[in-house]
JSON list of C-alpha atoms in Angstrom, two decimals:
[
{"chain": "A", "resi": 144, "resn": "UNK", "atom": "CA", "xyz": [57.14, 106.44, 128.01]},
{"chain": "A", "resi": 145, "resn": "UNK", "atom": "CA", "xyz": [54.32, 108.55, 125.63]},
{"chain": "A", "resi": 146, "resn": "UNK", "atom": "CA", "xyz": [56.77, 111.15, 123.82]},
{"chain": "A", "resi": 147, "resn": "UNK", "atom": "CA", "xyz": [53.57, 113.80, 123.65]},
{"chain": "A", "resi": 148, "resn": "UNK", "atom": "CA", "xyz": [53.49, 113.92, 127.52]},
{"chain": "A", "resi": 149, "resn": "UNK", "atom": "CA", "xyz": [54.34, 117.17, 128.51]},
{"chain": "A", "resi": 150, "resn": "UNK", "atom": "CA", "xyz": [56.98, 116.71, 131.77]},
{"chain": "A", "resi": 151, "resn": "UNK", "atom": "CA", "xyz": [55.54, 119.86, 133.77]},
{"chain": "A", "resi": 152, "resn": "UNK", "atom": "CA", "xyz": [52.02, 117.45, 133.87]},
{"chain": "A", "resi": 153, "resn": "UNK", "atom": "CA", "xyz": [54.29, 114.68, 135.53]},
{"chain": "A", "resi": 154, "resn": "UNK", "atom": "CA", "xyz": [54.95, 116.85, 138.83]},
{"chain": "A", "resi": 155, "resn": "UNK", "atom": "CA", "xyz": [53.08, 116.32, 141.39]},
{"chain": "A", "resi": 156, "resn": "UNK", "atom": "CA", "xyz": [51.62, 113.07, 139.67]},
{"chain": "A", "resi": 157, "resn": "UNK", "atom": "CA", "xyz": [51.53, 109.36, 142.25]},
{"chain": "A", "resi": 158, "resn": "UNK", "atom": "CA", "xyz": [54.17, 106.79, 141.21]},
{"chain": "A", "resi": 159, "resn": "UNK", "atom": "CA", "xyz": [53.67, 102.99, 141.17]},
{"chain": "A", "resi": 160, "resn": "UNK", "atom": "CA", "xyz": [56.05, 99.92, 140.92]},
{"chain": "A", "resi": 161, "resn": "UNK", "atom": "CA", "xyz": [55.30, 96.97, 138.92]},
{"chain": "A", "resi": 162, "resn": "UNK", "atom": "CA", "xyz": [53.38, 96.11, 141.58]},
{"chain": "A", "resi": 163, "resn": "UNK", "atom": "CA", "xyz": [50.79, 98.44, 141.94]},
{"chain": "A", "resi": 164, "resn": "UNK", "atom": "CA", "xyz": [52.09, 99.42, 144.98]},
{"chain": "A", "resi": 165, "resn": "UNK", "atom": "CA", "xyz": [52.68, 103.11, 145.84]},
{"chain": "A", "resi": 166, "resn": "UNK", "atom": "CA", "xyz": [56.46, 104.54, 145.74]},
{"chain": "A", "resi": 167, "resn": "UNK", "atom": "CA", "xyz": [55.49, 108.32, 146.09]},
{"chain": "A", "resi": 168, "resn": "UNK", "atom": "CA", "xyz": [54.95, 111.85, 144.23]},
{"chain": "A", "resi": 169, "resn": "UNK", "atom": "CA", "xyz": [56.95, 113.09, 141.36]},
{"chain": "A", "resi": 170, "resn": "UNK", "atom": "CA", "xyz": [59.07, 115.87, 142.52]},
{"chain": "A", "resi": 171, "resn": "UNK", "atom": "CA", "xyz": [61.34, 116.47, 139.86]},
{"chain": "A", "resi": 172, "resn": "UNK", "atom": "CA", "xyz": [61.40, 115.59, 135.79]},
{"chain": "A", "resi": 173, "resn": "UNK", "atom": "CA", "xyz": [65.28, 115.41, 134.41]},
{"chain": "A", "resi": 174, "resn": "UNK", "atom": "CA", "xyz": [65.70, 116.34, 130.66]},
{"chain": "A", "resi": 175, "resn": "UNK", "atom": "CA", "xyz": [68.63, 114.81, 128.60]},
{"chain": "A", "resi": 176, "resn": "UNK", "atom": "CA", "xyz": [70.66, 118.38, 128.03]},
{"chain": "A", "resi": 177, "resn": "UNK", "atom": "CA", "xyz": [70.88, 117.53, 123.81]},
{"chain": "A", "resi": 178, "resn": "UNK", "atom": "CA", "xyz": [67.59, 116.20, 122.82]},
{"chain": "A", "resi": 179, "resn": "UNK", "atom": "CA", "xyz": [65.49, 117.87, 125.61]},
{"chain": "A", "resi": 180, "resn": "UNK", "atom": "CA", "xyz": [63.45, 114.48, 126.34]},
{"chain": "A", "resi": 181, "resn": "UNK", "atom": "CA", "xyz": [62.61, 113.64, 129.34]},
{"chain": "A", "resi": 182, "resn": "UNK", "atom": "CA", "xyz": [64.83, 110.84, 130.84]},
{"chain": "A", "resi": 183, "resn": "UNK", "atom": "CA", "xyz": [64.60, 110.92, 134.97]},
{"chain": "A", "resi": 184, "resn": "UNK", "atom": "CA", "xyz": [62.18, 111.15, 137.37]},
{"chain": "A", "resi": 185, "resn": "UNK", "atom": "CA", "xyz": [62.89, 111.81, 140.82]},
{"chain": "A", "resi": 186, "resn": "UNK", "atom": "CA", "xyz": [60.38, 110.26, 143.72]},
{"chain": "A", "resi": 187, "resn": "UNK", "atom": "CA", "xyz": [59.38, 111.77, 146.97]},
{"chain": "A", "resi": 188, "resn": "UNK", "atom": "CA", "xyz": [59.38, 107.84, 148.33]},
{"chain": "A", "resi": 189, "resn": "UNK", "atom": "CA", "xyz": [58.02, 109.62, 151.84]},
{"chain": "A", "resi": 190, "resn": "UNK", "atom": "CA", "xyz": [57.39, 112.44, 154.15]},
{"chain": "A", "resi": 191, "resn": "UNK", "atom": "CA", "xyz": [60.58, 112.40, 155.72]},
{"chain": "A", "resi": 192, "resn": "UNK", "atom": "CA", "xyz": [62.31, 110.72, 152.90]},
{"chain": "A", "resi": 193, "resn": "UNK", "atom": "CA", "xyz": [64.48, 111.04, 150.65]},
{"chain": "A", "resi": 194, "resn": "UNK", "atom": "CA", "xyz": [63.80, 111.14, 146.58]},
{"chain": "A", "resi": 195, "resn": "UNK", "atom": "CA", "xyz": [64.62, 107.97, 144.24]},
{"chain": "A", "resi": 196, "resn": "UNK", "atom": "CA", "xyz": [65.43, 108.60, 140.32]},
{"chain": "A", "resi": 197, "resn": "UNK", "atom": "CA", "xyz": [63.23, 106.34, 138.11]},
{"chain": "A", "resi": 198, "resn": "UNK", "atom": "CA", "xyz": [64.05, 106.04, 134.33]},
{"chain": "A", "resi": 199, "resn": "UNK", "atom": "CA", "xyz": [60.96, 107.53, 132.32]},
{"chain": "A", "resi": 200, "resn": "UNK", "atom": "CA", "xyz": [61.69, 104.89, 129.99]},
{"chain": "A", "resi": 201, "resn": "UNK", "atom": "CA", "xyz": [60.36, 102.04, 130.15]},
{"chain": "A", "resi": 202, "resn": "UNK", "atom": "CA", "xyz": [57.84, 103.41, 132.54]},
{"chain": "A", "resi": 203, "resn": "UNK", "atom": "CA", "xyz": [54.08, 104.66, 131.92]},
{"chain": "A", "resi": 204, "resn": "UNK", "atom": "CA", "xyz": [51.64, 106.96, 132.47]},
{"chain": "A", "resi": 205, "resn": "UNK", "atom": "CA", "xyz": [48.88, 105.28, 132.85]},
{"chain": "A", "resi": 206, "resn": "UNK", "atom": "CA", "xyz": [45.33, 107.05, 133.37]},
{"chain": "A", "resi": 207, "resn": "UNK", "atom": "CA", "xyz": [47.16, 109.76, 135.46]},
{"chain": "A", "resi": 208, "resn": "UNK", "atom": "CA", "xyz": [49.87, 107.93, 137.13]},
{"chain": "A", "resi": 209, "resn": "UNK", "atom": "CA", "xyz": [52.99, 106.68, 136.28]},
{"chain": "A", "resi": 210, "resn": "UNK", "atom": "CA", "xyz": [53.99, 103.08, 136.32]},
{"chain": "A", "resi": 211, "resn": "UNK", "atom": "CA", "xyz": [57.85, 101.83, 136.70]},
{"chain": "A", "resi": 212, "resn": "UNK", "atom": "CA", "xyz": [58.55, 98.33, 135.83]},
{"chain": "A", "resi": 213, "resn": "UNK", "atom": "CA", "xyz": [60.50, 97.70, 138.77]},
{"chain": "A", "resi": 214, "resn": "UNK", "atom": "CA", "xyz": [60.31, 96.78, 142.68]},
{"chain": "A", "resi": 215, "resn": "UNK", "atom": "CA", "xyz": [59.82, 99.35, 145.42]},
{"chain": "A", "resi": 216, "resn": "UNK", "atom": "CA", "xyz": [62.88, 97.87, 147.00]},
{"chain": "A", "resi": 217, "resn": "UNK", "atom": "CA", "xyz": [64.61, 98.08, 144.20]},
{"chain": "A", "resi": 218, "resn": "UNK", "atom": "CA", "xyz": [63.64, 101.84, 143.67]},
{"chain": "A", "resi": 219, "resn": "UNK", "atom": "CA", "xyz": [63.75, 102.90, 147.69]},
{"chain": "A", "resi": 220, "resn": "UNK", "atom": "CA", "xyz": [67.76, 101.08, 146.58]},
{"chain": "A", "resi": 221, "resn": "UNK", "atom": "CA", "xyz": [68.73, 103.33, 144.35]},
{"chain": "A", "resi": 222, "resn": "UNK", "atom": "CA", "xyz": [71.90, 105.66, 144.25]},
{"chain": "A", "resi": 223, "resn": "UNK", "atom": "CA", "xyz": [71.15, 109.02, 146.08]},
{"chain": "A", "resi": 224, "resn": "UNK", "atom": "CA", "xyz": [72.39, 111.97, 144.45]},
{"chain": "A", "resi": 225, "resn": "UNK", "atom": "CA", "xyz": [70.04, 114.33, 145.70]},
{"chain": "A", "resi": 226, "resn": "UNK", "atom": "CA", "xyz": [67.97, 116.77, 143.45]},
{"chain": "A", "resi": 227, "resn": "UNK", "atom": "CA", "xyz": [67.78, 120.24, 141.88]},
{"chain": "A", "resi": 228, "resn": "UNK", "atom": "CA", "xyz": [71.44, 119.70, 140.15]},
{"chain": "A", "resi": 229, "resn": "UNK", "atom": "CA", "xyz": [73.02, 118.20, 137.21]},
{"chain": "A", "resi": 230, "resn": "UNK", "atom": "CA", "xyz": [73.35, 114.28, 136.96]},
{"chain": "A", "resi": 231, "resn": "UNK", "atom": "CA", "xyz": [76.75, 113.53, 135.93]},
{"chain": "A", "resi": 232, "resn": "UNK", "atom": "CA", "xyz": [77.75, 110.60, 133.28]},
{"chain": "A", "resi": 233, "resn": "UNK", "atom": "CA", "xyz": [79.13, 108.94, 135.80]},
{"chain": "A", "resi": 234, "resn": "UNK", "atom": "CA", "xyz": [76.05, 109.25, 138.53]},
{"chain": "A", "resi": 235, "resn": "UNK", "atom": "CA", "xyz": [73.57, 108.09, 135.33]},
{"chain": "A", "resi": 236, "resn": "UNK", "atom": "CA", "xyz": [75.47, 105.18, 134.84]},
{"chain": "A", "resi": 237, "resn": "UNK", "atom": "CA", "xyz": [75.22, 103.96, 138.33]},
{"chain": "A", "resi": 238, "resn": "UNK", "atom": "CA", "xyz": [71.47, 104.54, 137.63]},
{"chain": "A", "resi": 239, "resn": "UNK", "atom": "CA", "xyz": [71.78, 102.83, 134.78]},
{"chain": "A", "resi": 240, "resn": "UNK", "atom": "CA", "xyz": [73.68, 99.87, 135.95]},
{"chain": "A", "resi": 241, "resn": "UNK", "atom": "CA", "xyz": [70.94, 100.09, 139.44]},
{"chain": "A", "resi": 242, "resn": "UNK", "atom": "CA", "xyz": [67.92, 99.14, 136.97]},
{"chain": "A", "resi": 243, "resn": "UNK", "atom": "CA", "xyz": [69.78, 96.92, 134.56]},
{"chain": "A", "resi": 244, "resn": "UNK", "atom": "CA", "xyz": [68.89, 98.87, 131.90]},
{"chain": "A", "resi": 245, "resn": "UNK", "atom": "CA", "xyz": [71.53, 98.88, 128.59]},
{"chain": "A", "resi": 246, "resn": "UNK", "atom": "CA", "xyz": [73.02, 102.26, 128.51]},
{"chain": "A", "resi": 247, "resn": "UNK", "atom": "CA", "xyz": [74.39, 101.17, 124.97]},
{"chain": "A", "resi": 248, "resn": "UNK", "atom": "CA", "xyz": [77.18, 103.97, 124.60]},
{"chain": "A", "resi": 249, "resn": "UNK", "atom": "CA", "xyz": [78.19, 106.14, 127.39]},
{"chain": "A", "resi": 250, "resn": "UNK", "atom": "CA", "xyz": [75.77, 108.83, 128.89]},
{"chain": "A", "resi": 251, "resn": "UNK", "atom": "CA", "xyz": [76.05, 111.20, 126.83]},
{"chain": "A", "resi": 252, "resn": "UNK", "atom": "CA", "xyz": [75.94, 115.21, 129.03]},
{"chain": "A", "resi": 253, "resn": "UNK", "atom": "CA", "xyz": [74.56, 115.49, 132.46]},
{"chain": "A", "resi": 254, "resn": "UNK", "atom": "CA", "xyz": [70.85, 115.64, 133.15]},
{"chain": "A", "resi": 255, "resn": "UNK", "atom": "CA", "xyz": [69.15, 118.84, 134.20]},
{"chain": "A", "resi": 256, "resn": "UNK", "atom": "CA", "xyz": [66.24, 118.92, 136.05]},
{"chain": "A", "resi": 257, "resn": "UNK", "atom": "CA", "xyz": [63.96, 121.23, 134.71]},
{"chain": "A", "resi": 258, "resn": "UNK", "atom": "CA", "xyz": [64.22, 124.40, 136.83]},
{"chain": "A", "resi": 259, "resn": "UNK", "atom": "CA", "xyz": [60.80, 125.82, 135.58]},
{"chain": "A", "resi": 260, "resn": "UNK", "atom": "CA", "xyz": [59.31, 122.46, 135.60]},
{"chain": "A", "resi": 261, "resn": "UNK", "atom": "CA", "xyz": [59.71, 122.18, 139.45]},
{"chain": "A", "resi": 262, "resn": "UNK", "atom": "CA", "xyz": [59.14, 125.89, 140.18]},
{"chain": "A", "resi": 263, "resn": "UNK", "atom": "CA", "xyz": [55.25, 124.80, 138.75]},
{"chain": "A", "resi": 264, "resn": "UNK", "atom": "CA", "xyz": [55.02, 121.99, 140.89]},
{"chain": "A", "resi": 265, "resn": "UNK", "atom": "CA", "xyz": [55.51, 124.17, 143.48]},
{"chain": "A", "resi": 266, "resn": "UNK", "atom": "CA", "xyz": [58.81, 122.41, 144.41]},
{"chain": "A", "resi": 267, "resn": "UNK", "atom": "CA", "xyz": [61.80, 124.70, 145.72]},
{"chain": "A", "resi": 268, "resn": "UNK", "atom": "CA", "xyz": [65.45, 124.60, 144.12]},
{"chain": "A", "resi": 269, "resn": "UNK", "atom": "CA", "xyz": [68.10, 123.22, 145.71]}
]
């Protein structure tokens, strides 16, 4: 994804699969806790559902939106560890491993979401 995007302009922004078809709203934008980018993005796939993490990387932002290289099943799939709390190693491997993605080493510490971040969204914390 763009490195100049600022995350807080993510929330609230309409996600895509590779598709084109609609997953949801970003709710929450994780940061990797040593470098500060941001890694995860987690999907309101729904009114009454639940949210799906998305790996900002390889995905897009494209003219106001962001596009994910993968299926809506795929993403509507994925491990549910709920939001507004750290994402351990362990849970960001299963991600990981979810998207085939190489993780390369091991995850290195647990993702945050950005407290602030949601709190302008107008999200509430967990």
């Amino acid at each position: 994804m763009q490195t100049d995007i600022d995350p807080r302009n993510l929330i609230g922004r309409k996600a895509f699969d590779r598709n084109g078809t609609k997953i949801g709203t970003i709710d929450e934008v994780y940061l990797d806790d040593a470098t500060g980018v941001p890694e995860w993005a987690a999907i309101r796939t729904g009114l009454f559902s639940r949210d799906a993490f998305v790996p900002l990387e390889p995905s897009e932002l494209v003219e106001g939106t962001l596009h994910v290289p993968f299926e809506r099943a795929l993403i509507k799939d994925a491990p549910d560890f709920g939001v507004g709390r750290h994402l351990s190693p362990e849970q960001e491997l299963q991600l990981y491993h979810h998207y085939g993605l190489d993780v390369g080493s091991s995850p290195t510490a647990p993702k945050v979401p950005d407290r602030d971040f949601g709190k302008l969204a107008g999200t509430e914390d967990a």
